[in-house]
PDB file of C-alpha atoms in Angstrom:
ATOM      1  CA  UNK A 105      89.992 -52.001 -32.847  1.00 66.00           C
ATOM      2  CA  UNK A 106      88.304 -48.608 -33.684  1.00 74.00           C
ATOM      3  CA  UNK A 107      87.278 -49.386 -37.762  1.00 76.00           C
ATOM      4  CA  UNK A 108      88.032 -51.693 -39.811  1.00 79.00           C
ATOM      5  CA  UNK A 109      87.921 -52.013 -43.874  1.00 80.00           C
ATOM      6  CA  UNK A 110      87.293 -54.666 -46.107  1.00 80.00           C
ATOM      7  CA  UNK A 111      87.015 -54.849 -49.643  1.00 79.00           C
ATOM      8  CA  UNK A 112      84.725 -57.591 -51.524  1.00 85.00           C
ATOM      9  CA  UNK A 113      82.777 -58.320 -54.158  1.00 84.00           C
ATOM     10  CA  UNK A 114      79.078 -58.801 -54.091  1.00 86.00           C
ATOM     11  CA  UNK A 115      77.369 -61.100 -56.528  1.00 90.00           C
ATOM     12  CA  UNK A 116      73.913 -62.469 -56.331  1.00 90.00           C
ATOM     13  CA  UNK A 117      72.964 -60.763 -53.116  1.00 89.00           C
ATOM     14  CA  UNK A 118      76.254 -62.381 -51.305  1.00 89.00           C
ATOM     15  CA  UNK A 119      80.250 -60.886 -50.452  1.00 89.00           C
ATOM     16  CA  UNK A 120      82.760 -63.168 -53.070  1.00 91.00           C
ATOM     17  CA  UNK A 121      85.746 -62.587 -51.630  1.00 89.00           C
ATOM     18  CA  UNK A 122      87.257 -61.899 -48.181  1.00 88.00           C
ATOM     19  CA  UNK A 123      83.843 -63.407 -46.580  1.00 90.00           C
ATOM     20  CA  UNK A 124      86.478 -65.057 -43.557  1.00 91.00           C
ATOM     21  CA  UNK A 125      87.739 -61.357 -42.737  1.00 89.00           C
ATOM     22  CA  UNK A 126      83.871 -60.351 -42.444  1.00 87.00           C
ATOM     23  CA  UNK A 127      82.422 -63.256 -40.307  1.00 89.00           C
ATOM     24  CA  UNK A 128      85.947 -62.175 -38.061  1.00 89.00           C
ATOM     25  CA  UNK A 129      84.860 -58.586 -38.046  1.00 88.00           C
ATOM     26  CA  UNK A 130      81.140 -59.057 -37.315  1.00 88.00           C
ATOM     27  CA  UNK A 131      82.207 -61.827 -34.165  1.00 90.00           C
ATOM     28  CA  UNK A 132      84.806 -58.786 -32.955  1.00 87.00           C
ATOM     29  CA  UNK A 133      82.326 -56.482 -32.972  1.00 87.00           C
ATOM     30  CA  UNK A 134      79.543 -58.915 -31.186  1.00 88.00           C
ATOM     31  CA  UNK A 135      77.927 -56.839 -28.730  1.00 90.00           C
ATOM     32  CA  UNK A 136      78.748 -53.478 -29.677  1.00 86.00           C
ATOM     33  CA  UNK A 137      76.299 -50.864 -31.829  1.00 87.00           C
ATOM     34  CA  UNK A 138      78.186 -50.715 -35.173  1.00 85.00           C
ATOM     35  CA  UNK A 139      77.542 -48.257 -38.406  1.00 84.00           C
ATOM     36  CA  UNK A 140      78.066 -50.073 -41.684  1.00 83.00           C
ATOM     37  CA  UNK A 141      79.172 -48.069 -44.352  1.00 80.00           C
ATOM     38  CA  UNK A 142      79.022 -50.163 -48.251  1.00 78.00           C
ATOM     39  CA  UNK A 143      80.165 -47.882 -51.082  1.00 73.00           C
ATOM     40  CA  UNK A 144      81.514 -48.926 -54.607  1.00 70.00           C
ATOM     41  CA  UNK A 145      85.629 -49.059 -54.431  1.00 66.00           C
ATOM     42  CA  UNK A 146      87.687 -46.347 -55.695  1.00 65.00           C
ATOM     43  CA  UNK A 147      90.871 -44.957 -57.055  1.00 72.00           C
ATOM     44  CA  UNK A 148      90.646 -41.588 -54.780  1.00 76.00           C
ATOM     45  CA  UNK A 149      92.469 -38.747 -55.602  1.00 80.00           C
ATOM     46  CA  UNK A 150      96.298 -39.422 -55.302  1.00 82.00           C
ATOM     47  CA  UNK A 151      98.628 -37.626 -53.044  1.00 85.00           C
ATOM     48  CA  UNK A 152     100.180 -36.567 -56.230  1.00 89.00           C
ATOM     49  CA  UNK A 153      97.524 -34.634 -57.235  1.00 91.00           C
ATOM     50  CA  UNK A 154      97.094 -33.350 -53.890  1.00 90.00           C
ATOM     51  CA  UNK A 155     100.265 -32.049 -53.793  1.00 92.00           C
ATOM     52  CA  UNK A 156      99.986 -30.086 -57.081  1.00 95.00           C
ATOM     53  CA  UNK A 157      96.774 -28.775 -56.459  1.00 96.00           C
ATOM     54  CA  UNK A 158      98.005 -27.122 -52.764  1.00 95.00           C
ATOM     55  CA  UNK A 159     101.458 -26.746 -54.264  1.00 95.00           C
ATOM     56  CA  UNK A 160     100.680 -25.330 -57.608  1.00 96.00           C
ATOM     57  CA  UNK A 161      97.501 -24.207 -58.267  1.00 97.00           C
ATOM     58  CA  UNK A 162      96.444 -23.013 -54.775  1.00 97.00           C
ATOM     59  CA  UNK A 163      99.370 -20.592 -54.525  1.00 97.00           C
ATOM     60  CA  UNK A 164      98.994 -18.969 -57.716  1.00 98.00           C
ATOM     61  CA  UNK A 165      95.419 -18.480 -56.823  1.00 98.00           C
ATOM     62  CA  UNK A 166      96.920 -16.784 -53.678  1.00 98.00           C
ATOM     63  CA  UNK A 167      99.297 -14.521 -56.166  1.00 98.00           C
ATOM     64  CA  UNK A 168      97.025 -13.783 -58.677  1.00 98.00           C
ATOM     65  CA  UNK A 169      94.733 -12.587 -56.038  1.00 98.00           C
ATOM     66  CA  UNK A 170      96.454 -10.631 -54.479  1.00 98.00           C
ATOM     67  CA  UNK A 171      98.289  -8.746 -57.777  1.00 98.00           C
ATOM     68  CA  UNK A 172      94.564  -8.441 -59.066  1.00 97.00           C
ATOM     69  CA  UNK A 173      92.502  -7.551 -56.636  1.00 97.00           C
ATOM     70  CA  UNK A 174      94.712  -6.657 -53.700  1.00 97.00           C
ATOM     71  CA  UNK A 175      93.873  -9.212 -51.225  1.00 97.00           C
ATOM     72  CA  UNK A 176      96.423 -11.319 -48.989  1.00 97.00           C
ATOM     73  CA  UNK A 177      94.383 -14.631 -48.937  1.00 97.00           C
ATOM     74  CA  UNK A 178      95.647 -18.164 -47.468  1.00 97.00           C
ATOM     75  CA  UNK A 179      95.259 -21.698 -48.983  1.00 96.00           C
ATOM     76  CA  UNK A 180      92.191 -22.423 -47.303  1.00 96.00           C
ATOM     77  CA  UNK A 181      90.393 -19.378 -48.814  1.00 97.00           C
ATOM     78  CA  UNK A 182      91.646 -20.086 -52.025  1.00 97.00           C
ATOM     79  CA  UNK A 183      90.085 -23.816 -51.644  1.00 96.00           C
ATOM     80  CA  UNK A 184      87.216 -22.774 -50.419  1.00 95.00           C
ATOM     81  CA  UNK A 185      86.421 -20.387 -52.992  1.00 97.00           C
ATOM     82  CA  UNK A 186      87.247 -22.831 -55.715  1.00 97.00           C
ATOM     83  CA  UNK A 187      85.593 -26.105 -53.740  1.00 94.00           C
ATOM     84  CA  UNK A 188      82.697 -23.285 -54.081  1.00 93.00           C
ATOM     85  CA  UNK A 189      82.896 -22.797 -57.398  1.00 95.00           C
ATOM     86  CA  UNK A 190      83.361 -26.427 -58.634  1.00 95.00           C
ATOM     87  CA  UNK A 191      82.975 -29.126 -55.897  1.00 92.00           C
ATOM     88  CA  UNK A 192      79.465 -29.673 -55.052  1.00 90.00           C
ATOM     89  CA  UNK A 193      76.417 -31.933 -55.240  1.00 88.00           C
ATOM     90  CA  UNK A 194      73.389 -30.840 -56.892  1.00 90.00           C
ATOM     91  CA  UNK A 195      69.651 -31.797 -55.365  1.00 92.00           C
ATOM     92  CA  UNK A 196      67.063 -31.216 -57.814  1.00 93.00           C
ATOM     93  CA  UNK A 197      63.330 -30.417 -56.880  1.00 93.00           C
ATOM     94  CA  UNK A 198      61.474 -32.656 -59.089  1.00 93.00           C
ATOM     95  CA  UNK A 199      58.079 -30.171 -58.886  1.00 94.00           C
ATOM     96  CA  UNK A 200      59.488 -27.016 -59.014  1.00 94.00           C
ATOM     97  CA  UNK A 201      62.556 -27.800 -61.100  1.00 93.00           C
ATOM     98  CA  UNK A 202      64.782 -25.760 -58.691  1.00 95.00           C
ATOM     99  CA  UNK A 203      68.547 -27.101 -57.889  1.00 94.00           C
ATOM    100  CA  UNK A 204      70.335 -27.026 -54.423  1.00 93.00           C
ATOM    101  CA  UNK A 205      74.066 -27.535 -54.298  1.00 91.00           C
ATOM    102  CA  UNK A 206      75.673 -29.270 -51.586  1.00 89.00           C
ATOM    103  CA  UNK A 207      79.332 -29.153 -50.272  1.00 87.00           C
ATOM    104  CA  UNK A 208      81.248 -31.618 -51.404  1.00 87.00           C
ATOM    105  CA  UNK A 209      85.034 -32.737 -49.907  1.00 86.00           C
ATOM    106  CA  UNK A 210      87.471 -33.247 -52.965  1.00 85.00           C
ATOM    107  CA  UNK A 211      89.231 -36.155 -50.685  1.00 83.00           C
ATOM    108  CA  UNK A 212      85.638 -37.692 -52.286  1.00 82.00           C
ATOM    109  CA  UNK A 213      86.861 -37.078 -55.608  1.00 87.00           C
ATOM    110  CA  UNK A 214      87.914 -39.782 -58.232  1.00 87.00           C
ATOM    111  CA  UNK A 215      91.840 -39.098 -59.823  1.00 89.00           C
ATOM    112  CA  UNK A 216      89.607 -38.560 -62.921  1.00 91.00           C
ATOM    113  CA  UNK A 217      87.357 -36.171 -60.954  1.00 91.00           C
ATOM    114  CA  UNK A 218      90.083 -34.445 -59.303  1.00 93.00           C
ATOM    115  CA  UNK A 219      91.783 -33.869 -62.912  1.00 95.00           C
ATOM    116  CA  UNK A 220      88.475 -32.264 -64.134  1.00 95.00           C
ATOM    117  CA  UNK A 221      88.065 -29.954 -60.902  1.00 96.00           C
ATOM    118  CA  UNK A 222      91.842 -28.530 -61.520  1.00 97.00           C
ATOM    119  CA  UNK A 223      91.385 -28.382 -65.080  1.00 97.00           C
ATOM    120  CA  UNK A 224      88.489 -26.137 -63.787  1.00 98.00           C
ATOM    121  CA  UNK A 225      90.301 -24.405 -61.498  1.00 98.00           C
ATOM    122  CA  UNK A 226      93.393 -24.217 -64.247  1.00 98.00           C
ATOM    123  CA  UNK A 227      90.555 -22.347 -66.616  1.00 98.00           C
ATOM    124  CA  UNK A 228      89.474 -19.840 -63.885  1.00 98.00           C
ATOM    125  CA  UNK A 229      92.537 -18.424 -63.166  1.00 98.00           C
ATOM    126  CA  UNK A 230      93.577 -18.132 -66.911  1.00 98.00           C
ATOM    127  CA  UNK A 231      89.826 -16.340 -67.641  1.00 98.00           C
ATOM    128  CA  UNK A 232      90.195 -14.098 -64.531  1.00 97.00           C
ATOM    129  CA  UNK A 233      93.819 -13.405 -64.133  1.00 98.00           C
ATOM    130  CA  UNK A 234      95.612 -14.418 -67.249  1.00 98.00           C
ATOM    131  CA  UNK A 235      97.222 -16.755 -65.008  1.00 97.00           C
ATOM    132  CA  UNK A 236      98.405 -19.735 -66.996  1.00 96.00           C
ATOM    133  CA  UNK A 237      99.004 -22.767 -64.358  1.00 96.00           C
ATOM    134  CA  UNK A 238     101.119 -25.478 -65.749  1.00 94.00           C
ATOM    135  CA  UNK A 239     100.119 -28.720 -65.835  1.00 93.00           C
ATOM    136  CA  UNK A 240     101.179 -31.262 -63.504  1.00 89.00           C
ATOM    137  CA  UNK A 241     104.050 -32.819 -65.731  1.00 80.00           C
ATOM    138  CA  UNK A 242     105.031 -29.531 -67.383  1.00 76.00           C
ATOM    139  CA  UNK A 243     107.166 -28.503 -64.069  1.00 62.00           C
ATOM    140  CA  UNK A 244     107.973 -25.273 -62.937  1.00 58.00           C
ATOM    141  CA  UNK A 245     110.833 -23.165 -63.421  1.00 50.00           C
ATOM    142  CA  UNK A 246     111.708 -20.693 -59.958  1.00 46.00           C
ATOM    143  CA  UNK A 247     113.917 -17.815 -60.793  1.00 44.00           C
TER     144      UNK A 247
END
């Protein structure tokens, strides 16, 4: 066993739930230098949302690139210009009052983040292009 995941609760300093799975993990990994990893659970975004963003939104970007400003880009420079534009971290210098942003991954993003960084995304191409991207449960009509 490479990794292993458990999900508990903690409440006055201790796990609730699942504590048998842990004390099972810890003995299997008796021996061996481990990296522990705690972070509040979750709903990532879904594959859903996946799926419209690289299915939808990311080749429109594509399009409307290329009718507007006459470049052939592929889906990961279309990401990566948007995960520019609206998926990153910011690290603020508390004496000089100065901000840094960091990459960020959307597989980090929340379904209710990931709905805010396509509504973004959404906005962008209609301000830029006059690209109007429908929304997820709108559908889309080929010709």
């Amino acid at each position: 066993m490479k990794a292993i995941t458990i999900t508990t609760d903690v409440k006055n300093g201790k796990f609730t739930k699942n504590t048998d799975r842990i004390a099972k993990a810890v003995k299997y990994f008796e021996g061996k230098t481990i990296d522990i990893t705690m972070k509040k659970q979750s709903q990532y975004r879904s594959n859903q949302q996946n799926g419209y963003y690289f299915g939808v939104i990311i080749p429109m970007t594509i399009t409307a690139v290329e009718d507007e400003w006459g470049e052939l880009w592929n889906s990961d420079e279309a990401h990566e210009m948007f995960k520019t534009m609206f998926l990153y971290n910011e690290k603020v210098n508390d004496k000089t009052g100065e901000i840094v942003k960091t990459p960020k991954s959307s597989t980090e993003n929340s379904t209710k983040e990931q709905e805010v960084y396509h509504e973004k995304c959404r906005q962008f191409l209609k301000e830029w292009f006059n690209v109007d991207v429908p929304l997820p449960n709108e559908g889309i009509l080929f010709e």
